[in-house]
mmCIF file of C-alpha atoms in Angstrom:
data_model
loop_
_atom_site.group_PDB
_atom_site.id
_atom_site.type_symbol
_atom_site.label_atom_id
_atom_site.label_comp_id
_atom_site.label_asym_id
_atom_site.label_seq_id
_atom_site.Cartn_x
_atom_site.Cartn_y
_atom_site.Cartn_z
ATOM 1 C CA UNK A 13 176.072 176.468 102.019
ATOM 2 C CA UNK A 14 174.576 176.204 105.326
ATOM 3 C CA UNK A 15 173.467 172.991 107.483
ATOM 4 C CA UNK A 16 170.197 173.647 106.688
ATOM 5 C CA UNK A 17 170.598 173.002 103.654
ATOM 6 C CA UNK A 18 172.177 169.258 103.945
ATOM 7 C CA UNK A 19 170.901 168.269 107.594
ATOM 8 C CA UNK A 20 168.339 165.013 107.831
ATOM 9 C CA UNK A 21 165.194 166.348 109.427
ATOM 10 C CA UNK A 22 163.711 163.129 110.445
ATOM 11 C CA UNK A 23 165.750 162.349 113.083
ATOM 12 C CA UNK A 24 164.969 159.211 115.565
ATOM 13 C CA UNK A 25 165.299 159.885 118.987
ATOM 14 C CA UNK A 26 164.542 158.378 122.072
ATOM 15 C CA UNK A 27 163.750 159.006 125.815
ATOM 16 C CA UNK A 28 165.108 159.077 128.848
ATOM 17 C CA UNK A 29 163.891 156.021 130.590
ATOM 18 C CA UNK A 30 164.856 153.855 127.192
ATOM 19 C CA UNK A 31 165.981 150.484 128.257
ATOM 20 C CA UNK A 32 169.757 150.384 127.423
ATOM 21 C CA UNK A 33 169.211 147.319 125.760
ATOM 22 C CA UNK A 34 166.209 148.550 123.492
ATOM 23 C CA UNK A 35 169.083 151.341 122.198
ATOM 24 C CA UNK A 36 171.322 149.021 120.959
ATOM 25 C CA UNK A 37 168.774 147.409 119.308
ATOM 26 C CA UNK A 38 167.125 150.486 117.722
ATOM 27 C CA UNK A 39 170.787 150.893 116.230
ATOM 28 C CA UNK A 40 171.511 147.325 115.189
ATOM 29 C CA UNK A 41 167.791 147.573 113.183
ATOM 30 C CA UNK A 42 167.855 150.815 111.936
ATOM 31 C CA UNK A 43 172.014 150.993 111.049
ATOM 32 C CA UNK A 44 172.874 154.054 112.749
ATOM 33 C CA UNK A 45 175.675 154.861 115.032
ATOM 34 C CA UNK A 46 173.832 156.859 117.667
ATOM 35 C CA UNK A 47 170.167 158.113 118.560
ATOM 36 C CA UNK A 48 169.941 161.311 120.632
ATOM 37 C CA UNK A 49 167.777 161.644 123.581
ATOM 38 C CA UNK A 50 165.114 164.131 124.375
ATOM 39 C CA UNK A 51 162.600 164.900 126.586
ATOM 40 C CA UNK A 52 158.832 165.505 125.905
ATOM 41 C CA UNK A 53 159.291 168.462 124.044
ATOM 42 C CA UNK A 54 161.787 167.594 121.777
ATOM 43 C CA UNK A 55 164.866 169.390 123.814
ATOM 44 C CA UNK A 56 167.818 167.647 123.323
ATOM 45 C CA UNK A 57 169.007 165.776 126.905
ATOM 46 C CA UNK A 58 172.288 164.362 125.453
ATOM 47 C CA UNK A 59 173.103 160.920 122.654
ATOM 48 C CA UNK A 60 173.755 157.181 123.208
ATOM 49 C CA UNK A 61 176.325 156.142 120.454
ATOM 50 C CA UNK A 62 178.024 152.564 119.655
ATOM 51 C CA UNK A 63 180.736 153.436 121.437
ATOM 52 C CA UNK A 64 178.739 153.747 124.976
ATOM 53 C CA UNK A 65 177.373 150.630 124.582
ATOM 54 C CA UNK A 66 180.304 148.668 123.105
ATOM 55 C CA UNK A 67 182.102 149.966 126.502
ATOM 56 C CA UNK A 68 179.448 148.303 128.459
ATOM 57 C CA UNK A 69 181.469 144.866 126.269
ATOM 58 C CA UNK A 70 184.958 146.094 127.090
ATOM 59 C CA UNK A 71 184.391 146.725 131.046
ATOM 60 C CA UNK A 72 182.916 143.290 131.386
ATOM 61 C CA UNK A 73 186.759 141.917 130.600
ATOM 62 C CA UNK A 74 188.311 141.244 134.479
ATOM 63 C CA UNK A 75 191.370 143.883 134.123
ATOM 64 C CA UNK A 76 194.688 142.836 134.146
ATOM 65 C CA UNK A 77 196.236 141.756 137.817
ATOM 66 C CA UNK A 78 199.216 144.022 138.545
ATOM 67 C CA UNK A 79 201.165 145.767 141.740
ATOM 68 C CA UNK A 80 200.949 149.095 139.882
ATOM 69 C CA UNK A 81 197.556 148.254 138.653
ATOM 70 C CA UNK A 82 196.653 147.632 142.548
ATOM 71 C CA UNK A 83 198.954 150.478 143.979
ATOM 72 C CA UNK A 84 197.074 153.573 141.931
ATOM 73 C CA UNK A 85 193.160 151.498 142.166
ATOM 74 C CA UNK A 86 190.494 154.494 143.190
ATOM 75 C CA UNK A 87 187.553 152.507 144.230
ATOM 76 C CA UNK A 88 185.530 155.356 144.069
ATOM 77 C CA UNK A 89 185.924 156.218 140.685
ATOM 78 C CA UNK A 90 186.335 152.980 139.288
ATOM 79 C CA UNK A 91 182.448 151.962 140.752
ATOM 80 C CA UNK A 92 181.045 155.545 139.195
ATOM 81 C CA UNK A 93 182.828 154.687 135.968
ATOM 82 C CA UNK A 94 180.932 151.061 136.119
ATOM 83 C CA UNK A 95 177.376 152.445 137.326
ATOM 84 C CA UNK A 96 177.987 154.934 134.072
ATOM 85 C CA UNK A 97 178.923 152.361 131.592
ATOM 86 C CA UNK A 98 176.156 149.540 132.395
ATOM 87 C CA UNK A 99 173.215 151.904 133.140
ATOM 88 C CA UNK A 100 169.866 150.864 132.579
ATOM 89 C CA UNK A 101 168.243 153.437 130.571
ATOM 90 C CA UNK A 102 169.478 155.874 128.329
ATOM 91 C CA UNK A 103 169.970 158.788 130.885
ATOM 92 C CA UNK A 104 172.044 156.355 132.608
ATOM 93 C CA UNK A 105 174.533 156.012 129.720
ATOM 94 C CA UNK A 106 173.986 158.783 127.058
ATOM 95 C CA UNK A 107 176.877 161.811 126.749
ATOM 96 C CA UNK A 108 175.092 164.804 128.051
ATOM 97 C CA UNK A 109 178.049 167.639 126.757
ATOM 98 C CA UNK A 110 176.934 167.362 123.174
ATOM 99 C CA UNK A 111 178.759 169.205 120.389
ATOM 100 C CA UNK A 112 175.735 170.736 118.404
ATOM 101 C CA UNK A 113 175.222 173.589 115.896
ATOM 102 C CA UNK A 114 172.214 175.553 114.470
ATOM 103 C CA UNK A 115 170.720 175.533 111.268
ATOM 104 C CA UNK A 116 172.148 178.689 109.836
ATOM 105 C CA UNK A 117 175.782 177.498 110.764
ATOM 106 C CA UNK A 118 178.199 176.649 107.592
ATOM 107 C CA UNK A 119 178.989 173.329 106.971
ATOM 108 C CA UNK A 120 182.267 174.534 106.823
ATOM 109 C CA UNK A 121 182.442 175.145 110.287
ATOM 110 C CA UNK A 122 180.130 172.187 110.893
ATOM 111 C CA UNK A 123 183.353 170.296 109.469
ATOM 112 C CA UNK A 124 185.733 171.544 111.455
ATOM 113 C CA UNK A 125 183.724 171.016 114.454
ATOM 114 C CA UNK A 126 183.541 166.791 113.581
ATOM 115 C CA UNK A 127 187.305 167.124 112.785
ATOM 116 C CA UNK A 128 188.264 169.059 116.010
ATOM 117 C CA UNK A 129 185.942 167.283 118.317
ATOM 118 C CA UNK A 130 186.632 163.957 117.011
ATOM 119 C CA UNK A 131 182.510 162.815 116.144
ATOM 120 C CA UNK A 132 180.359 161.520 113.399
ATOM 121 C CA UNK A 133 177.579 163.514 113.925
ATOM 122 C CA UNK A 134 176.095 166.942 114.978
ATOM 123 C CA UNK A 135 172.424 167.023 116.816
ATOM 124 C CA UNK A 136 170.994 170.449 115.202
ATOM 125 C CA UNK A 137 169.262 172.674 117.554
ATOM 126 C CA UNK A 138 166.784 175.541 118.017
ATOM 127 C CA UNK A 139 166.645 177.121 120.898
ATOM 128 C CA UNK A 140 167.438 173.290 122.650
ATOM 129 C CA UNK A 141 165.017 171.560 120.952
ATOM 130 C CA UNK A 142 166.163 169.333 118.425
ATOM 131 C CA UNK A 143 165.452 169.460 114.703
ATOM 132 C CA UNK A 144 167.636 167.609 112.779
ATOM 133 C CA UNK A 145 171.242 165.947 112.776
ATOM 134 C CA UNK A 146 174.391 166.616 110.513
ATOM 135 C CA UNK A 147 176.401 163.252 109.792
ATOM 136 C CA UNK A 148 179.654 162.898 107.931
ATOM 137 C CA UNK A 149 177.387 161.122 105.026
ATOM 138 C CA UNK A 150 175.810 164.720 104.589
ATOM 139 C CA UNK A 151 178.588 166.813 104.341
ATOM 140 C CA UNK A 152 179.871 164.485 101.740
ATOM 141 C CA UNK A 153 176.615 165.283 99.882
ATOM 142 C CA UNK A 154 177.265 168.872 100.039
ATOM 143 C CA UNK A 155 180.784 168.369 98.698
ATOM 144 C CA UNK A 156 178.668 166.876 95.650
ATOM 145 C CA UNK A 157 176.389 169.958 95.218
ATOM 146 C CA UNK A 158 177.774 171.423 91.961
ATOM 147 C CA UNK A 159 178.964 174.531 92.376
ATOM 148 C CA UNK A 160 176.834 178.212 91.742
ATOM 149 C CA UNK A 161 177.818 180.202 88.683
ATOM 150 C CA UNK A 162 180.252 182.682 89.388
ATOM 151 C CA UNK A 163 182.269 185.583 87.807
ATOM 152 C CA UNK A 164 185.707 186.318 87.874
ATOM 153 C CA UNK A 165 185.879 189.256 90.238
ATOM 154 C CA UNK A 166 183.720 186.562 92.869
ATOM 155 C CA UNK A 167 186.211 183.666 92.102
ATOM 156 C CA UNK A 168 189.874 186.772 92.650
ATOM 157 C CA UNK A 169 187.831 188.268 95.923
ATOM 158 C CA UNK A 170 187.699 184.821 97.145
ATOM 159 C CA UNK A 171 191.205 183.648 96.541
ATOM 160 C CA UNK A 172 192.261 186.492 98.029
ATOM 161 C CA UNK A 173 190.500 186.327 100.953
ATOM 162 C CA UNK A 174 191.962 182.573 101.636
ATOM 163 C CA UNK A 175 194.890 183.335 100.651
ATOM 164 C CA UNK A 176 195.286 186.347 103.403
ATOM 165 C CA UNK A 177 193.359 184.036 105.657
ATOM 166 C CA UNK A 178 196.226 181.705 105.935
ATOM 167 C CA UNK A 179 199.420 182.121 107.748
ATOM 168 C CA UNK A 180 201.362 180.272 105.657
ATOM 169 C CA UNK A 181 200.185 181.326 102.257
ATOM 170 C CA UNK A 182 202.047 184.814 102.790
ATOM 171 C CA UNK A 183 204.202 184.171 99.518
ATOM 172 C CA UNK A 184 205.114 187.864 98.396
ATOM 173 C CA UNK A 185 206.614 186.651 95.423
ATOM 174 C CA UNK A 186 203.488 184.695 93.657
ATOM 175 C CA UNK A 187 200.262 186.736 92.393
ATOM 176 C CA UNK A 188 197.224 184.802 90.415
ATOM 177 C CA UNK A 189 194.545 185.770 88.076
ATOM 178 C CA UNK A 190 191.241 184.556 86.911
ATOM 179 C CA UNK A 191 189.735 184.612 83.563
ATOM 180 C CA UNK A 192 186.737 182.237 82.180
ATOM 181 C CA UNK A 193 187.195 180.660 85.753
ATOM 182 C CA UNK A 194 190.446 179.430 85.145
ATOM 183 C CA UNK A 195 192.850 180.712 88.281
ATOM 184 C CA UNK A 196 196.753 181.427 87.119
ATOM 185 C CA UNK A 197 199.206 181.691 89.546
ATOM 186 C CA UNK A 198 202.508 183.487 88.656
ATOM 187 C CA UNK A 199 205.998 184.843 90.420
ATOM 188 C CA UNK A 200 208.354 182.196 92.261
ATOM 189 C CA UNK A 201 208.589 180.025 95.365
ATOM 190 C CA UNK A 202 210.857 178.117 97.069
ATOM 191 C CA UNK A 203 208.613 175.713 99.328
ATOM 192 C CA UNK A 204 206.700 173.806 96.789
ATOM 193 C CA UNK A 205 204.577 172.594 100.411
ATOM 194 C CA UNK A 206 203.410 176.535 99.856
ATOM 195 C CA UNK A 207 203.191 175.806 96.357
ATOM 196 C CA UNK A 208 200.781 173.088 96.316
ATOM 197 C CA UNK A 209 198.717 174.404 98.988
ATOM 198 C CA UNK A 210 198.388 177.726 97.233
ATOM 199 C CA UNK A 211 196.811 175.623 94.045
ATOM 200 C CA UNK A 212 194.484 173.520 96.189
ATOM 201 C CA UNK A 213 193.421 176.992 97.813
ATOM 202 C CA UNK A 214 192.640 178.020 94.459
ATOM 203 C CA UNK A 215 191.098 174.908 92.923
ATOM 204 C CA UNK A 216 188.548 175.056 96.304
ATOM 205 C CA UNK A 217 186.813 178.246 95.394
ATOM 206 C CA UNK A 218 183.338 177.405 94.409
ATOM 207 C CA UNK A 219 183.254 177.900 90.335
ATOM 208 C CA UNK A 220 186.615 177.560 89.302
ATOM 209 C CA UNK A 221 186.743 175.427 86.275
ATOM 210 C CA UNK A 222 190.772 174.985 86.618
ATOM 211 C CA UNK A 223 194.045 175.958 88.204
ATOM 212 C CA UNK A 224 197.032 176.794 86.390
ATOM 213 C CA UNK A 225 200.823 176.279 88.377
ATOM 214 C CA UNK A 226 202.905 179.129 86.418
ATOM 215 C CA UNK A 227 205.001 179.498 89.305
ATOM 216 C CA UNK A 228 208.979 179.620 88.853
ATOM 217 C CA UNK A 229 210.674 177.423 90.933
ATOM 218 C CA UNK A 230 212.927 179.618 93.201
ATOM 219 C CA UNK A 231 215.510 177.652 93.046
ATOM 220 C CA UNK A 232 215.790 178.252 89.122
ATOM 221 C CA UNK A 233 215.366 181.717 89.801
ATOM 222 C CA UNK A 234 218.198 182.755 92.087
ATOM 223 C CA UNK A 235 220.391 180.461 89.688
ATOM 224 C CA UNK A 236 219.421 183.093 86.550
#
């Protein structure tokens, strides 16, 4: 499945001269976390989330007196970081290194980019300009897409291909097979961490109906 596919196309934006104010605002009415900005043909110049503005909040609180506090202050950076946080307009405050992907990208990978960088949503772009954003709410959609018809020698090519994928699911001793969509697993293993994650590997292929644990304990098995 690619973003495409799940992405909301109508997308509100905003531009750059928006009133910092009018943002938070446009979020409050509307219930959304963030609003990217673009220019006046739609490229993407960078997002305004909650979190810029609630720091606009959180920097208004004096900051703790300390001698440490006063020994390492950098004047310098500490008026940029101010002039940054309580901007006027949205160029003032926005992010402007945006995580973003394309339409034809996974949502696989979509998901692992919002895991590894940490964000609720990813502007999608064409060649800059923006046409749509990927939230968390969609990819929870896709996980709700019921899953294409599939044969058996699809659901074993796909297994496999996890399976050698993964470092840690190197278990010479346990083999599987699929019949009517239902994935066995066979041999013996003596980390049942590898065991479990070799059945959720399994029960994650796209048409599987079930996942049967055969496996032999290796414990048991050295003891026969």
């Amino acid at each position: 499945m690619k973003v495409r596919d799940v992405m909301t196309r109508k997308v509100v934006s905003v531009p750059a001269d928006t009133p910092a104010m009018a943002i938070a605002r446009l979020l409050a009415d509307r219930g959304i976390s963030a609003v990217p900005v673009t220019d006046s043909w739609g490229m993407l110049l960078g997002i305004v989330s909650e979190a810029d503005l609630i720091r606009r909040l959180a920097s208004s609180d004096p900051p703790e007196p300390g001698f440490f506090r006063a020994l390492f202050y950098n004047r310098e950076q500490a008026a940029a970081r101010y002039a940054a946080v309580h901007g006027a307009t949205a160029e003032e405050i926005m992010t402007r290194e945006v995580v973003t992907v394309t339409e034809e990208v996974t949502v696989e990978h979509a998901a692992s980019l919002i895991e590894a960088h940490k964000v609720r949503r990813l502007p999608v772009v064409q060649d800059g300009v923006l046409v749509g954003i990927l939230s968390r709410a969609d990819l929870l959609r896709a996980l709700l897409v019921p899953p294409p018809e599939t044969s058996d020698e699809t659901i074993r090519a796909a297994v496999a291909a996890e399976i050698a994928r993964l470092p840690w699911a190197d278990a010479p001793y346990v083999f599987f097979d699929v019949e009517d969509a239902v994935v066995s697993l066979y041999g013996f293993c003596h980390s049942a961490a590898v065991r479990k994650g070799l059945e959720a590997i399994a029960a994650g292929v796209p048409g599987v109906r079930r996942v049967e644990d055969r496996i032999t304990d290796a414990a048991l098995q050295s003891r026969a």
